[in-house]
């Protein structure tokens, strides 16, 4: 019997050891996710391509060899990128445990300039020297690498193309000619051979080096000369090339260019320069010998090809309805026109301009150009989406900052010589740091997050280490709450996860003592007196600040005698009165509640187009927000998928309301209580 | 024969010669029959045979984040009915992602190479057959296969040896190159840069890229799980490369 008991206990002990939670690191899960920690070893993929994959007990994957983070170096291509060790090896890379690329010799970047055989810069890159050699090989170019240049900007600025000019190639060729007829030539011998000579003068635009290479390759039969700063159409060069009415776009350039009869690129298109008085424009490269491009701005111009990308124009083939005086190309207007008013109020935007938009969002603007501080107007409604719009080459490109408001859109205005335009960016909304700020000063410092200070109500905030924060840094009790200015979004339809439930709807009862010479009514009506005579939960009193209570002392008693001492207060005749007017408390607590997320008090009514027509305070609870259209199609998808397990009338009504943008009302009775209920 | 008769005969002969020459040069079968018609060069044959296959593979993997079959080995997401691989991924919240293809260029080259191996064999078999039909003796010796992404083109190098002969004429062709015009090389350069930003900072400055690469339109689509789909479109060629990234994602509720 004792033996059986011993065996039983040994089994229980063994079972408890085995069932203790073990974490495994899978090199790959069955869903192909790399380096994942899991308690279920069955999640790990066993092998791939005949190779056994790693899976071992580890609290953290970085402790394993196969999931060690490394810099993956490819000595063939010269690339360096962070990676998991096993992935790096599988792709043929060399794993280096050093994660700072600047400390790995083969990864240190420098300025890599690639020039073609004519000396033209074909590519500039800020890469490692191994990568530079690979790029040179890929581009078939000569390369120079300067490791002393340590930024991309300096690299771009340090490389200027060699000077260009006309490379004139003169050839004298001899060809036999005779006056014999066809049949004589076919069947008989001619008695006479006559030689004629022709001189051809070809020309190409290139650099001095390019022209020299041409001379070397053509040999002594050709007379090659380079004329720096000249165009091939220069009359004095007496080439076969002449001005033409043809125009062209050039890769890497924005302007429309003339082309001469030999196909060489000349100066920027200017229709007035085709007349005989402008011979210099066809002789010299613009920017030399007092020749300039002076036709003004080219945007949509039939006469001028001086496009400016920053000004919103670029060389493009002309479309139907557009006309130019010569050629087929025009400076196309890249600005955005006829933008729907719901996206941009004034309907227009410049190329490169960015702005904020989105349904139901607050307006966030930068305070100045120096700091990143923002001003916020309005309130974000449930379902709001912050969208950053950009105008790029005539097209409006939207970018949703975030679905959960952890990123929001901030906008500013900049003024240049060309006028004002907006700029926008998706900024981080570090709302989770707000609740940890104990004073109004740290709360309103936007370096800690975009927060607001609500006086009169406190939150019991438990920090991640388990400490409950109730005092500030100086040890004084906190009499306000630092809450997010921009409430994050929650999936509030998942009731079990709803933070609104966590916050609850409790009421704080304010206790104060009453002097015999003051009427109860007076005490109820006068907030100032409440503040002075408060003995408990004083922070619930409207506008209460620490130290307000002067603690009128009953004979022999002190203010502190009544703190947290209901029995004593009752014994001495202190009357606990609920916090006066519930609407005041609701206002404060609702401010806290809505600041922490999509809970709260508003019902939104919309028309069939989804436009909000009215807002109404209500204490009905969170489900009324399902009537909000917001991104109506997206919300209908969300709601349908959430309620898929409840295929009933409720689901249909909710989905229909969200899709059509109609008002949704339902009395949930006791399901969600009113704030302030005891 | 009098002079007039001579001239007549010469004219008739001349007309006949011209007619024969015209028939010979204008009717291909006759040209081939008498051995003066040209067979298609082996290089052209292979180029034509493989070009469309490679283009199709490139188009497919460009829409799927650089992989031809993401479901097989990669972590992927669905976007617009396409399986798009993550090039930077973490399953955790708050953390930056880890690049999934540290050698993306090489990965794509390997994907194309593995995919076209059978097509290469088929094309060379067809080449051999086409020469044999024309009366040649032909043989193919297999060599290695390599795909290189290069500026503005993709070059597939096949080091097979193709020998054909007829009578005393023998020709030997070693190393075939199939060239496909494509700017995948340039797009991958930008993609790698975006992935690096995602892995360091959780996001990339798209406006900056479009300022520097004016031919590119770059869109970022956000999914509800925090996944970003980057779509790079070359405005000149309308080619697209898209991929997924999941980096610095906040959970709903946040705490």
JSON list of N, CA, C and O in Angstrom, two decimals, chain A residues 524-552:
[
{"chain": "A", "resi": 524, "resn": "UNK", "atom": "N", "xyz": [-24.11, 72.66, -1.14]},
{"chain": "A", "resi": 524, "resn": "UNK", "atom": "CA", "xyz": [-24.31, 71.96, -2.41]},
{"chain": "A", "resi": 524, "resn": "UNK", "atom": "C", "xyz": [-24.13, 72.90, -3.58]},
{"chain": "A", "resi": 524, "resn": "UNK", "atom": "O", "xyz": [-23.67, 72.50, -4.63]},
{"chain": "A", "resi": 525, "resn": "UNK", "atom": "N", "xyz": [-24.53, 74.12, -3.41]},
{"chain": "A", "resi": 525, "resn": "UNK", "atom": "CA", "xyz": [-24.50, 75.06, -4.53]},
{"chain": "A", "resi": 525, "resn": "UNK", "atom": "C", "xyz": [-23.14, 75.67, -4.76]},
{"chain": "A", "resi": 525, "resn": "UNK", "atom": "O", "xyz": [-22.82, 76.06, -5.87]},
{"chain": "A", "resi": 526, "resn": "UNK", "atom": "N", "xyz": [-22.38, 75.80, -3.72]},
{"chain": "A", "resi": 526, "resn": "UNK", "atom": "CA", "xyz": [-21.15, 76.57, -3.89]},
{"chain": "A", "resi": 526, "resn": "UNK", "atom": "C", "xyz": [-19.97, 75.62, -4.01]},
{"chain": "A", "resi": 526, "resn": "UNK", "atom": "O", "xyz": [-19.52, 75.02, -3.04]},
{"chain": "A", "resi": 527, "resn": "UNK", "atom": "N", "xyz": [-19.41, 75.57, -5.21]},
{"chain": "A", "resi": 527, "resn": "UNK", "atom": "CA", "xyz": [-18.28, 74.69, -5.44]},
{"chain": "A", "resi": 527, "resn": "UNK", "atom": "C", "xyz": [-17.07, 75.11, -4.63]},
{"chain": "A", "resi": 527, "resn": "UNK", "atom": "O", "xyz": [-16.29, 74.28, -4.18]},
{"chain": "A", "resi": 528, "resn": "UNK", "atom": "N", "xyz": [-16.99, 76.37, -4.44]},
{"chain": "A", "resi": 528, "resn": "UNK", "atom": "CA", "xyz": [-15.82, 76.84, -3.71]},
{"chain": "A", "resi": 528, "resn": "UNK", "atom": "C", "xyz": [-15.84, 76.31, -2.29]},
{"chain": "A", "resi": 528, "resn": "UNK", "atom": "O", "xyz": [-14.83, 75.89, -1.74]},
{"chain": "A", "resi": 529, "resn": "UNK", "atom": "N", "xyz": [-17.04, 76.31, -1.70]},
{"chain": "A", "resi": 529, "resn": "UNK", "atom": "CA", "xyz": [-17.16, 75.82, -0.33]},
{"chain": "A", "resi": 529, "resn": "UNK", "atom": "C", "xyz": [-16.92, 74.33, -0.28]},
{"chain": "A", "resi": 529, "resn": "UNK", "atom": "O", "xyz": [-16.34, 73.79, 0.64]},
{"chain": "A", "resi": 530, "resn": "UNK", "atom": "N", "xyz": [-17.34, 73.64, -1.34]},
{"chain": "A", "resi": 530, "resn": "UNK", "atom": "CA", "xyz": [-17.11, 72.19, -1.38]},
{"chain": "A", "resi": 530, "resn": "UNK", "atom": "C", "xyz": [-15.62, 71.89, -1.38]},
{"chain": "A", "resi": 530, "resn": "UNK", "atom": "O", "xyz": [-15.14, 70.99, -0.69]},
{"chain": "A", "resi": 531, "resn": "UNK", "atom": "N", "xyz": [-14.94, 72.68, -2.15]},
{"chain": "A", "resi": 531, "resn": "UNK", "atom": "CA", "xyz": [-13.50, 72.45, -2.25]},
{"chain": "A", "resi": 531, "resn": "UNK", "atom": "C", "xyz": [-12.82, 72.68, -0.91]},
{"chain": "A", "resi": 531, "resn": "UNK", "atom": "O", "xyz": [-11.95, 71.95, -0.50]},
{"chain": "A", "resi": 532, "resn": "UNK", "atom": "N", "xyz": [-13.29, 73.72, -0.21]},
{"chain": "A", "resi": 532, "resn": "UNK", "atom": "CA", "xyz": [-12.63, 74.06, 1.05]},
{"chain": "A", "resi": 532, "resn": "UNK", "atom": "C", "xyz": [-12.92, 73.06, 2.14]},
{"chain": "A", "resi": 532, "resn": "UNK", "atom": "O", "xyz": [-12.11, 72.81, 3.02]},
{"chain": "A", "resi": 533, "resn": "UNK", "atom": "N", "xyz": [-14.11, 72.49, 2.12]},
{"chain": "A", "resi": 533, "resn": "UNK", "atom": "CA", "xyz": [-14.55, 71.65, 3.23]},
{"chain": "A", "resi": 533, "resn": "UNK", "atom": "C", "xyz": [-14.51, 70.18, 2.91]},
{"chain": "A", "resi": 533, "resn": "UNK", "atom": "O", "xyz": [-14.96, 69.35, 3.69]},
{"chain": "A", "resi": 534, "resn": "UNK", "atom": "N", "xyz": [-13.92, 69.85, 1.82]},
{"chain": "A", "resi": 534, "resn": "UNK", "atom": "CA", "xyz": [-13.90, 68.44, 1.40]},
{"chain": "A", "resi": 534, "resn": "UNK", "atom": "C", "xyz": [-12.96, 67.64, 2.27]},
{"chain": "A", "resi": 534, "resn": "UNK", "atom": "O", "xyz": [-11.90, 68.11, 2.68]},
{"chain": "A", "resi": 535, "resn": "UNK", "atom": "N", "xyz": [-13.34, 66.42, 2.58]},
{"chain": "A", "resi": 535, "resn": "UNK", "atom": "CA", "xyz": [-12.45, 65.56, 3.37]},
{"chain": "A", "resi": 535, "resn": "UNK", "atom": "C", "xyz": [-12.11, 64.25, 2.65]},
{"chain": "A", "resi": 535, "resn": "UNK", "atom": "O", "xyz": [-11.23, 63.52, 3.07]},
{"chain": "A", "resi": 536, "resn": "UNK", "atom": "N", "xyz": [-12.83, 63.88, 1.59]},
{"chain": "A", "resi": 536, "resn": "UNK", "atom": "CA", "xyz": [-12.52, 62.62, 0.88]},
{"chain": "A", "resi": 536, "resn": "UNK", "atom": "C", "xyz": [-12.89, 62.74, -0.59]},
{"chain": "A", "resi": 536, "resn": "UNK", "atom": "O", "xyz": [-13.90, 63.36, -0.92]},
{"chain": "A", "resi": 537, "resn": "UNK", "atom": "N", "xyz": [-12.10, 62.08, -1.41]},
{"chain": "A", "resi": 537, "resn": "UNK", "atom": "CA", "xyz": [-12.31, 62.12, -2.87]},
{"chain": "A", "resi": 537, "resn": "UNK", "atom": "C", "xyz": [-12.45, 63.55, -3.37]},
{"chain": "A", "resi": 537, "resn": "UNK", "atom": "O", "xyz": [-13.28, 63.86, -4.23]},
{"chain": "A", "resi": 538, "resn": "UNK", "atom": "N", "xyz": [-11.64, 64.38, -2.77]},
{"chain": "A", "resi": 538, "resn": "UNK", "atom": "CA", "xyz": [-11.77, 65.80, -3.11]},
{"chain": "A", "resi": 538, "resn": "UNK", "atom": "C", "xyz": [-11.46, 66.08, -4.56]},
{"chain": "A", "resi": 538, "resn": "UNK", "atom": "O", "xyz": [-11.93, 67.05, -5.13]},
{"chain": "A", "resi": 539, "resn": "UNK", "atom": "N", "xyz": [-10.65, 65.23, -5.19]},
{"chain": "A", "resi": 539, "resn": "UNK", "atom": "CA", "xyz": [-10.29, 65.47, -6.58]},
{"chain": "A", "resi": 539, "resn": "UNK", "atom": "C", "xyz": [-11.49, 65.30, -7.51]},
{"chain": "A", "resi": 539, "resn": "UNK", "atom": "O", "xyz": [-11.42, 65.61, -8.67]},
{"chain": "A", "resi": 540, "resn": "UNK", "atom": "N", "xyz": [-12.56, 64.74, -7.00]},
{"chain": "A", "resi": 540, "resn": "UNK", "atom": "CA", "xyz": [-13.76, 64.66, -7.82]},
{"chain": "A", "resi": 540, "resn": "UNK", "atom": "C", "xyz": [-14.52, 65.97, -7.85]},
{"chain": "A", "resi": 540, "resn": "UNK", "atom": "O", "xyz": [-15.45, 66.14, -8.62]},
{"chain": "A", "resi": 541, "resn": "UNK", "atom": "N", "xyz": [-14.16, 66.90, -6.96]},
{"chain": "A", "resi": 541, "resn": "UNK", "atom": "CA", "xyz": [-14.85, 68.19, -6.95]},
{"chain": "A", "resi": 541, "resn": "UNK", "atom": "C", "xyz": [-14.36, 69.00, -8.13]},
{"chain": "A", "resi": 541, "resn": "UNK", "atom": "O", "xyz": [-13.15, 69.08, -8.39]},
{"chain": "A", "resi": 542, "resn": "UNK", "atom": "N", "xyz": [-15.29, 69.62, -8.76]},
{"chain": "A", "resi": 542, "resn": "UNK", "atom": "CA", "xyz": [-14.94, 70.35, -9.98]},
{"chain": "A", "resi": 542, "resn": "UNK", "atom": "C", "xyz": [-13.86, 71.40, -9.70]},
{"chain": "A", "resi": 542, "resn": "UNK", "atom": "O", "xyz": [-13.96, 72.16, -8.73]},
{"chain": "A", "resi": 543, "resn": "UNK", "atom": "N", "xyz": [-12.85, 71.43, -10.50]},
{"chain": "A", "resi": 543, "resn": "UNK", "atom": "CA", "xyz": [-11.75, 72.40, -10.43]},
{"chain": "A", "resi": 543, "resn": "UNK", "atom": "C", "xyz": [-10.92, 72.29, -9.15]},
{"chain": "A", "resi": 543, "resn": "UNK", "atom": "O", "xyz": [-10.19, 73.20, -8.82]},
{"chain": "A", "resi": 544, "resn": "UNK", "atom": "N", "xyz": [-11.05, 71.20, -8.48]},
{"chain": "A", "resi": 544, "resn": "UNK", "atom": "CA", "xyz": [-10.27, 71.05, -7.24]},
{"chain": "A", "resi": 544, "resn": "UNK", "atom": "C", "xyz": [-8.79, 70.96, -7.57]},
{"chain": "A", "resi": 544, "resn": "UNK", "atom": "O", "xyz": [-8.39, 70.27, -8.49]},
{"chain": "A", "resi": 545, "resn": "UNK", "atom": "N", "xyz": [-8.00, 71.70, -6.75]},
{"chain": "A", "resi": 545, "resn": "UNK", "atom": "CA", "xyz": [-6.54, 71.53, -6.88]},
{"chain": "A", "resi": 545, "resn": "UNK", "atom": "C", "xyz": [-6.00, 71.12, -5.52]},
{"chain": "A", "resi": 545, "resn": "UNK", "atom": "O", "xyz": [-6.57, 71.46, -4.48]},
{"chain": "A", "resi": 546, "resn": "UNK", "atom": "N", "xyz": [-4.91, 70.44, -5.54]},
{"chain": "A", "resi": 546, "resn": "UNK", "atom": "CA", "xyz": [-4.31, 69.98, -4.29]},
{"chain": "A", "resi": 546, "resn": "UNK", "atom": "C", "xyz": [-4.06, 71.15, -3.35]},
{"chain": "A", "resi": 546, "resn": "UNK", "atom": "O", "xyz": [-3.52, 72.17, -3.73]},
{"chain": "A", "resi": 547, "resn": "UNK", "atom": "N", "xyz": [-4.51, 71.01, -2.13]},
{"chain": "A", "resi": 547, "resn": "UNK", "atom": "CA", "xyz": [-4.31, 72.07, -1.15]},
{"chain": "A", "resi": 547, "resn": "UNK", "atom": "C", "xyz": [-5.50, 73.00, -0.99]},
{"chain": "A", "resi": 547, "resn": "UNK", "atom": "O", "xyz": [-5.49, 73.88, -0.12]},
{"chain": "A", "resi": 548, "resn": "UNK", "atom": "N", "xyz": [-6.53, 72.79, -1.81]},
{"chain": "A", "resi": 548, "resn": "UNK", "atom": "CA", "xyz": [-7.69, 73.68, -1.72]},
{"chain": "A", "resi": 548, "resn": "UNK", "atom": "C", "xyz": [-8.41, 73.54, -0.37]},
{"chain": "A", "resi": 548, "resn": "UNK", "atom": "O", "xyz": [-8.92, 74.50, 0.20]},
{"chain": "A", "resi": 549, "resn": "UNK", "atom": "N", "xyz": [-8.51, 72.29, 0.07]},
{"chain": "A", "resi": 549, "resn": "UNK", "atom": "CA", "xyz": [-9.28, 72.08, 1.31]},
{"chain": "A", "resi": 549, "resn": "UNK", "atom": "C", "xyz": [-8.54, 72.69, 2.49]},
{"chain": "A", "resi": 549, "resn": "UNK", "atom": "O", "xyz": [-7.43, 72.30, 2.81]},
{"chain": "A", "resi": 550, "resn": "UNK", "atom": "N", "xyz": [-9.17, 73.67, 3.10]},
{"chain": "A", "resi": 550, "resn": "UNK", "atom": "CA", "xyz": [-8.49, 74.32, 4.23]},
{"chain": "A", "resi": 550, "resn": "UNK", "atom": "C", "xyz": [-8.71, 73.53, 5.50]},
{"chain": "A", "resi": 550, "resn": "UNK", "atom": "O", "xyz": [-8.10, 73.77, 6.52]},
{"chain": "A", "resi": 551, "resn": "UNK", "atom": "N", "xyz": [-9.63, 72.57, 5.39]},
{"chain": "A", "resi": 551, "resn": "UNK", "atom": "CA", "xyz": [-9.85, 71.70, 6.54]},
{"chain": "A", "resi": 551, "resn": "UNK", "atom": "C", "xyz": [-10.35, 72.45, 7.76]},
{"chain": "A", "resi": 551, "resn": "UNK", "atom": "O", "xyz": [-9.66, 72.57, 8.77]},
{"chain": "A", "resi": 552, "resn": "UNK", "atom": "N", "xyz": [-11.54, 72.99, 7.64]},
{"chain": "A", "resi": 552, "resn": "UNK", "atom": "CA", "xyz": [-12.12, 73.62, 8.83]},
{"chain": "A", "resi": 552, "resn": "UNK", "atom": "C", "xyz": [-12.24, 72.59, 9.93]},
{"chain": "A", "resi": 552, "resn": "UNK", "atom": "O", "xyz": [-12.78, 71.52, 9.75]}
]
